[in-house]
């Protein structure tokens, strides 16, 4: 009896404490992906990266020729180089390095309108690999299995912007054993190797921070999207662009007041996203898009319409719980799907999005901040350690075919 | 039957020649069995032929209309033949493109088989159909559900980022029955219905409680305390201001007696309130003040008065004077912006309904908010800020603004980023005191007087042309056209000659035309 008398007040106290804690954490929720609560991990001390010294024709000269490379959505490769040069994980002793980084700005060949041309990229990559394999012994030691490359272009290391041609080319044969850090991710696709790290596209952090509006502004737009539905220049008939999904969104919902969708380019684009509950992130010519980053930063639940897409840092971030995945064939029923989500689930997704570690994991800020995308890349690399013993080749063993691939690739750069 | 059996094989042969790869034949031959499949093949062939003639938009349009959402097999393996594609209602039915697709598909399959690393992907490159459901318009049930979701999200936002422990808003409105009362009161009512906090609305009506006002208030669904005040509203603006002050003090007495807890704000019935105002007044501790925009317009602003105003206020915002707290750079209250009525002296309205500018007082009641506990008789922690209401009962002096109620003006808290935001607008628009309006603004019974309109809006009435008297005379008897709406100068003749018919036949038809017809 005495014990019962004590148990009751103890339970009350516990209940009160739990309620207080629940109130305090009501605004955000902890994010734990399949790899655990790894967004806040600090990679310093868990891995060592050696940065090759390549001649400036592979990096600095390209940037000098066209400084626009710093602002487009593939700029992650440049900022990654700068980050690694001054990061505590960098080691100047290659013998103790776990990972080797090749600073090559492979997408910095822009047309006058700012789109990157991938035609010289395979040759540039081959030339760089030839250089590092002849000057340092570490490439030949493992044939690149402990090297990583940042290839943020449309279809990663397939080096083409058209999906059919990219599939034809496949990943550059020399990069088959290396770890690729890329924005493209689609399951069962030629251009995504197992063990690749998917990263978000680069979105300028200062620009996004400059357009923040007060948090108490009520979210009154139900679904928001700005962008093309038909690409009349490259796909006049329709049906190719976005596999017809964007056109389906337009045809089904153009007169629906809940869907604020159009092809405008408003100056209040970022502010509008902060006033919306759902933001559409459909595929375009490639499945990934900077809209995902913008939606996460502005607290708008992303609706991802891209079959089999692999989202950034998929092992650290539980995207299923944060965004809404809609199959491309279910697009005509998008309104039914969205309105049938229970409000508690929507509020939970918003709480997950409000977590500051989630927002910082999607951005590439300068100067670097703890938990940002650079650190998540390093965390991903650290999770792949220790290397398996079988990546080290016995002497004379050769696994890569240096003459594979289209003939045009073999020309020196 | 034979013909129909022949046709699919013809189709196959045509497709085979394009493809030229043997393994794909068997799949196509084996699957053409059902009559619906044959029908679709024939349709496909027809579309191909028509498209060859017209251009390829035709097939796309036709299949858009025919398509239903139940197509399932668009994304199966890339080994499909063109015939199979047509079976599954895929509108890749452009004959110019189809030959290319199998090439691409076979090329893709060879690369995938060569790579041998990945399993076949569900997602296929190439042209896909654009799925449109049969009725692509909003569903009202879903729209309602979406609005409920939006409401819930906004409520959560308010809970997280808005005011914690919101206080009840006590709105005080003096009113009386007049022409524009419904207009003004409905405006305030709708603003108050949208307030997301608890609300009590005290409506004080001069001349006693009337059914007119009650019927307007009943539509709101708010908690309303509707009391009457025994004096009638006088006809002059000066008298109206005084009476309104007395009515407001009466409402404050009610607050005191009922011991209402909340923030008292003065919502005059012709003012306009923004919804941010109600969020801002939650920050009041004891006495708060906001900036009020004064819309002192009249229908006949003189040229001279406008130019006078603009001269005085060049450099500042010349279009709208603002009353409210004035702050220095460190956001402390240093003074008050009041209304400068010198430019309007002599030109302002004296009687309600005058066609002249109606001027506000120096500081309007509407710009002040008070914590209701200030009026309680004996509350703990109540600062002695306000003179006792009972002592003001018999006093005859004019209490212009709540500042006169305060013992010490410096305790007023400026709100709305220290008076920089204008959160409500003051306006007085009234009709003439003797204007007639239907009671309750319900027109019952319908109006009896009908006045014929000068121009008929109906298109089949003939247009008027200049008259030709000579022709008209001979033709009068034959004119039968009825058009009682318009009258012409010739009607004199027509009516004279046709009085025996005793109908209101008015000649508007062209006599020329009739003569031609006859």
XYZ file of N, CA and C in Angstrom, chain A residues 26-27 163-164 167-168 186-190 192 215-222 230 235-240 243-244 247-248 251-253 255-258 277-278 307-308 328-330 332-336 338-341 343 346-347 350-351, chain B residues 56-57 59-60 64 69 71-72 75 94 97 100-101 104 107-108 111-112 115 117-133 135-139 142-143 145-150 152-154 156-157 159-162 164:
354
model
N 7.477 21.280 -29.477
C 6.342 21.250 -30.397
C 6.690 21.884 -31.729
N 7.700 22.730 -31.754
C 7.932 23.462 -32.984
C 8.695 22.636 -34.013
N 18.566 12.280 -71.762
C 18.591 11.040 -71.008
C 18.935 9.848 -71.886
N 18.400 9.828 -73.105
C 18.666 8.654 -73.945
C 20.139 8.536 -74.262
N 22.046 7.463 -71.167
C 21.943 6.027 -70.893
C 22.841 5.257 -71.844
N 22.892 5.711 -73.086
C 23.754 5.035 -74.052
C 25.206 5.062 -73.603
N 18.375 8.174 -59.504
C 17.165 7.449 -59.867
C 17.467 5.979 -59.732
N 16.583 5.262 -59.062
C 16.842 3.849 -58.803
C 16.895 3.069 -60.107
N 17.739 2.058 -60.136
C 17.843 1.162 -61.303
C 18.160 1.940 -62.573
N 18.959 2.940 -62.437
C 19.343 3.720 -63.608
C 20.830 3.554 -63.838
N 21.198 3.571 -65.104
C 22.596 3.342 -65.446
C 23.506 4.381 -64.821
N 23.407 5.921 -62.050
C 23.559 5.971 -60.603
C 24.233 4.689 -60.157
N 7.562 34.480 -39.610
C 7.030 33.136 -39.521
C 5.541 33.112 -39.268
N 5.013 34.214 -38.683
C 3.593 34.134 -38.374
C 2.709 34.489 -39.561
N 3.307 34.804 -40.717
C 2.465 35.057 -41.890
C 1.695 33.781 -42.204
N 0.379 33.856 -42.241
C -0.377 32.612 -42.400
C -0.170 32.009 -43.784
N -0.048 30.683 -43.814
C 0.115 29.985 -45.081
C -1.252 29.827 -45.717
N -1.472 30.564 -46.796
C -2.812 30.550 -47.372
C -2.870 29.943 -48.763
N -1.735 29.622 -49.350
C -1.759 28.975 -50.661
C -1.703 27.472 -50.413
N -2.550 26.721 -51.097
C -2.564 25.285 -50.825
C -1.421 24.583 -51.555
N 5.178 22.726 -70.472
C 5.539 22.181 -71.775
C 6.843 22.852 -72.192
N 10.555 20.073 -77.029
C 9.585 18.993 -77.079
C 8.248 19.591 -77.473
N 8.121 19.989 -78.722
C 6.905 20.723 -79.104
C 5.642 19.897 -79.002
N 5.738 18.590 -79.178
C 4.523 17.783 -79.158
C 4.034 17.540 -77.740
N 4.933 17.586 -76.804
C 4.561 17.223 -75.439
C 4.687 15.742 -75.239
N 4.847 15.312 -73.998
C 4.940 13.888 -73.749
C 6.355 13.420 -73.478
N 7.336 14.154 -73.968
C 8.721 13.793 -73.667
C 9.179 14.504 -72.408
N 8.275 13.397 -68.826
C 7.470 12.194 -69.073
C 5.986 12.531 -69.032
N 5.643 13.715 -69.458
C 4.242 14.114 -69.508
C 3.636 14.465 -68.166
N 2.827 18.321 -67.809
C 1.677 18.671 -68.656
C 0.399 18.140 -68.030
N 0.487 16.965 -67.405
C -0.708 16.409 -66.757
C -1.145 17.298 -65.602
N -2.938 20.285 -67.259
C -4.238 20.014 -67.877
C -5.294 19.679 -66.832
N -4.884 19.046 -65.753
C -5.885 18.646 -64.773
C -6.241 19.738 -63.782
N -5.306 20.634 -63.513
C -5.529 21.548 -62.394
C -5.410 23.009 -62.767
N -7.567 25.070 -63.749
C -8.665 25.926 -63.314
C -9.048 25.650 -61.869
N -8.160 25.042 -61.115
C -8.451 24.721 -59.729
C -7.853 25.804 -58.850
N -8.702 26.462 -58.073
C -8.221 27.603 -57.301
C -7.242 27.197 -56.219
N -7.253 25.927 -55.827
C -6.318 25.524 -54.784
C -4.893 25.433 -55.318
N 1.458 25.833 -48.448
C 1.561 24.636 -47.626
C 2.311 23.545 -48.384
N 1.962 23.353 -49.670
C 2.614 22.333 -50.484
C 3.306 23.006 -51.655
N 9.154 9.297 -60.610
C 9.182 7.888 -60.230
C 10.593 7.431 -59.953
N 10.782 6.697 -58.875
C 12.064 6.055 -58.556
C 13.186 7.028 -58.279
N 3.860 9.178 -60.943
C 3.482 9.975 -62.117
C 2.125 9.571 -62.645
N 1.748 8.307 -62.448
C 0.452 7.914 -62.983
C -0.687 8.403 -62.105
N -0.394 8.835 -60.881
C -1.449 9.316 -60.005
C -1.626 10.819 -60.068
N -3.272 12.820 -62.072
C -4.629 13.361 -62.191
C -5.400 13.350 -60.886
N -5.005 12.517 -59.931
C -5.738 12.478 -58.672
C -5.017 13.238 -57.583
N -4.158 14.160 -57.982
C -3.323 14.859 -57.002
C -4.170 15.569 -55.956
N -5.283 16.174 -56.370
C -6.071 16.901 -55.376
C -6.684 15.944 -54.359
N -7.140 14.781 -54.819
C -7.692 13.818 -53.870
C -6.610 13.348 -52.912
N -3.883 14.871 -51.954
C -3.434 15.871 -50.995
C -4.491 16.158 -49.944
N -5.754 16.226 -50.363
C -6.755 16.577 -49.360
C -7.061 15.419 -48.444
N -6.626 14.209 -48.793
C -6.913 13.103 -47.893
C -5.788 12.853 -46.908
N -4.749 13.696 -46.930
C -3.701 13.557 -45.909
C -4.244 14.117 -44.609
N -4.620 16.090 -41.173
C -3.917 17.316 -40.751
C -2.762 17.042 -39.796
N 0.265 16.393 -41.769
C 0.788 17.616 -42.384
C 1.550 18.434 -41.349
N 0.984 18.532 -40.145
C 1.671 19.317 -39.129
C 2.986 18.669 -38.748
N 5.524 19.527 -41.285
C 6.001 20.901 -41.151
C 6.970 21.018 -39.990
N 6.720 20.253 -38.947
C 7.661 20.297 -37.813
C 9.009 19.728 -38.213
N 0.722 15.875 -87.346
C 0.501 14.933 -86.255
C -0.295 15.474 -85.082
N -0.894 16.606 -85.178
C -1.633 17.058 -84.015
C -2.946 16.302 -83.861
N -3.844 13.138 -84.005
C -3.907 11.962 -83.139
C -3.855 12.377 -81.677
N -3.035 13.379 -81.409
C -2.907 13.810 -80.020
C -4.248 14.301 -79.493
N -6.470 12.521 -76.556
C -6.718 13.262 -75.327
C -8.170 13.115 -74.915
N -8.381 7.284 -67.152
C -7.249 7.125 -66.253
C -6.882 5.682 -65.996
N -5.542 3.448 -67.759
C -4.431 2.819 -68.493
C -3.339 2.448 -67.510
N -2.932 1.213 -67.521
C -1.984 0.762 -66.518
C -0.635 0.395 -67.090
N 4.162 1.638 -68.470
C 5.544 1.590 -68.040
C 6.096 0.183 -67.945
N 2.040 8.542 -83.382
C 2.500 9.354 -84.489
C 3.317 8.480 -85.410
N 6.949 9.204 -85.684
C 7.826 8.983 -84.533
C 7.957 7.507 -84.208
N 10.969 5.501 -84.953
C 12.186 5.805 -84.199
C 12.175 5.133 -82.846
N 11.005 5.067 -82.248
C 10.939 4.570 -80.871
C 11.495 3.164 -80.722
N 15.113 3.278 -80.680
C 15.667 3.754 -79.415
C 15.541 2.714 -78.336
N 17.950 0.015 -78.797
C 19.299 0.485 -78.434
C 19.438 0.508 -76.930
N 18.389 0.988 -76.275
C 18.464 1.063 -74.820
C 18.595 -0.328 -74.230
N 22.068 -1.689 -74.518
C 23.033 -1.156 -73.549
C 22.772 -1.710 -72.169
N 21.494 -1.859 -71.819
C 21.243 -2.365 -70.470
C 21.685 -3.808 -70.353
N 25.430 -3.809 -70.091
C 25.949 -3.382 -68.795
C 25.694 -4.443 -67.749
N 24.251 -4.598 -65.111
C 24.384 -4.285 -63.694
C 23.047 -4.031 -63.044
N 22.130 -3.410 -63.789
C 20.875 -3.013 -63.140
C 19.742 -3.878 -63.630
N 18.761 -4.014 -62.786
C 17.546 -4.697 -63.231
C 16.751 -3.733 -64.091
N 15.786 -4.276 -64.813
C 15.064 -3.402 -65.737
C 14.273 -2.377 -64.938
N 14.377 -1.161 -65.376
C 13.745 -0.083 -64.640
C 12.296 0.036 -65.055
N 11.480 0.427 -64.102
C 10.079 0.647 -64.406
C 9.904 1.904 -65.243
N 10.857 2.790 -65.097
C 10.701 4.114 -65.714
C 11.370 4.088 -67.077
N 10.664 4.494 -68.069
C 11.135 4.348 -69.444
C 11.306 5.711 -70.072
N 12.376 5.883 -70.817
C 12.586 7.142 -71.527
C 11.746 7.119 -72.793
N 11.291 8.247 -73.189
C 10.573 8.304 -74.453
C 9.303 9.088 -74.296
N 8.475 9.019 -75.278
C 7.245 9.798 -75.226
C 6.228 9.064 -74.346
N 5.619 9.837 -73.468
C 4.572 9.260 -72.634
C 3.293 10.027 -72.855
N 2.202 9.421 -72.472
C 0.943 10.117 -72.624
C 0.761 11.136 -71.520
N -0.048 12.119 -71.822
C -0.373 13.112 -70.807
C -1.716 12.704 -70.227
N -1.702 12.318 -68.968
C -2.917 11.775 -68.382
C -3.850 12.888 -67.956
N -5.051 12.837 -68.474
C -6.059 13.798 -68.044
C -7.263 12.997 -67.596
N -7.773 13.313 -66.411
C -8.906 12.526 -65.957
C -10.164 12.999 -66.671
N -13.002 14.337 -65.937
C -13.585 15.640 -65.662
C -12.576 16.437 -64.858
N -11.679 17.149 -65.549
C -10.543 17.768 -64.848
C -10.894 19.087 -64.189
N -11.865 19.059 -63.293
C -12.270 20.307 -62.648
C -12.316 20.097 -61.146
N -12.319 21.173 -60.380
C -12.271 20.984 -58.930
C -13.513 20.293 -58.401
N -13.278 19.481 -57.393
C -14.354 18.778 -56.722
C -14.686 19.558 -55.459
N -13.508 18.192 -52.064
C -12.075 18.290 -51.818
C -11.661 19.717 -51.551
N -12.335 20.657 -52.208
C -11.994 22.055 -51.937
C -12.279 22.377 -50.476
N -12.306 20.250 -47.996
C -11.299 19.575 -47.164
C -10.000 20.364 -47.166
N -9.625 20.863 -48.348
C -8.377 21.627 -48.435
C -8.467 22.878 -47.578
N -9.647 23.527 -47.591
C -9.763 24.735 -46.766
C -9.675 24.406 -45.295
N -10.195 23.237 -44.927
C -10.065 22.879 -43.513
C -8.617 22.615 -43.154
N -7.886 22.018 -44.084
C -6.463 21.813 -43.829
C -5.761 23.155 -43.674
N -6.083 24.094 -44.547
C -5.447 25.409 -44.463
C -5.768 26.057 -43.123
N -6.452 24.585 -40.321
C -5.747 23.915 -39.233
C -4.282 24.326 -39.215
N -3.686 24.439 -40.419
C -2.282 24.848 -40.475
C -2.130 26.261 -39.931
N -3.059 27.153 -40.293
C -2.936 28.533 -39.822
C -3.158 28.610 -38.318
N -2.316 26.325 -36.222
C -1.072 25.859 -35.633
C -0.008 26.945 -35.694
N 0.030 27.668 -36.828
C 0.993 28.760 -36.950
C 0.745 29.809 -35.889
N -0.659 29.352 -33.034
C -0.272 28.833 -31.723
C 1.227 28.919 -31.523
N 1.977 28.653 -32.609
C 3.419 28.594 -32.437
C 4.060 29.965 -32.479
N 3.637 30.792 -33.420
C 4.343 32.062 -33.614
C 3.527 33.254 -33.177
N 2.287 33.064 -32.920
C 1.456 34.216 -32.574
C 1.489 34.467 -31.091
N 0.877 34.092 -27.288
C 0.551 33.050 -26.328
C -0.495 33.618 -25.370
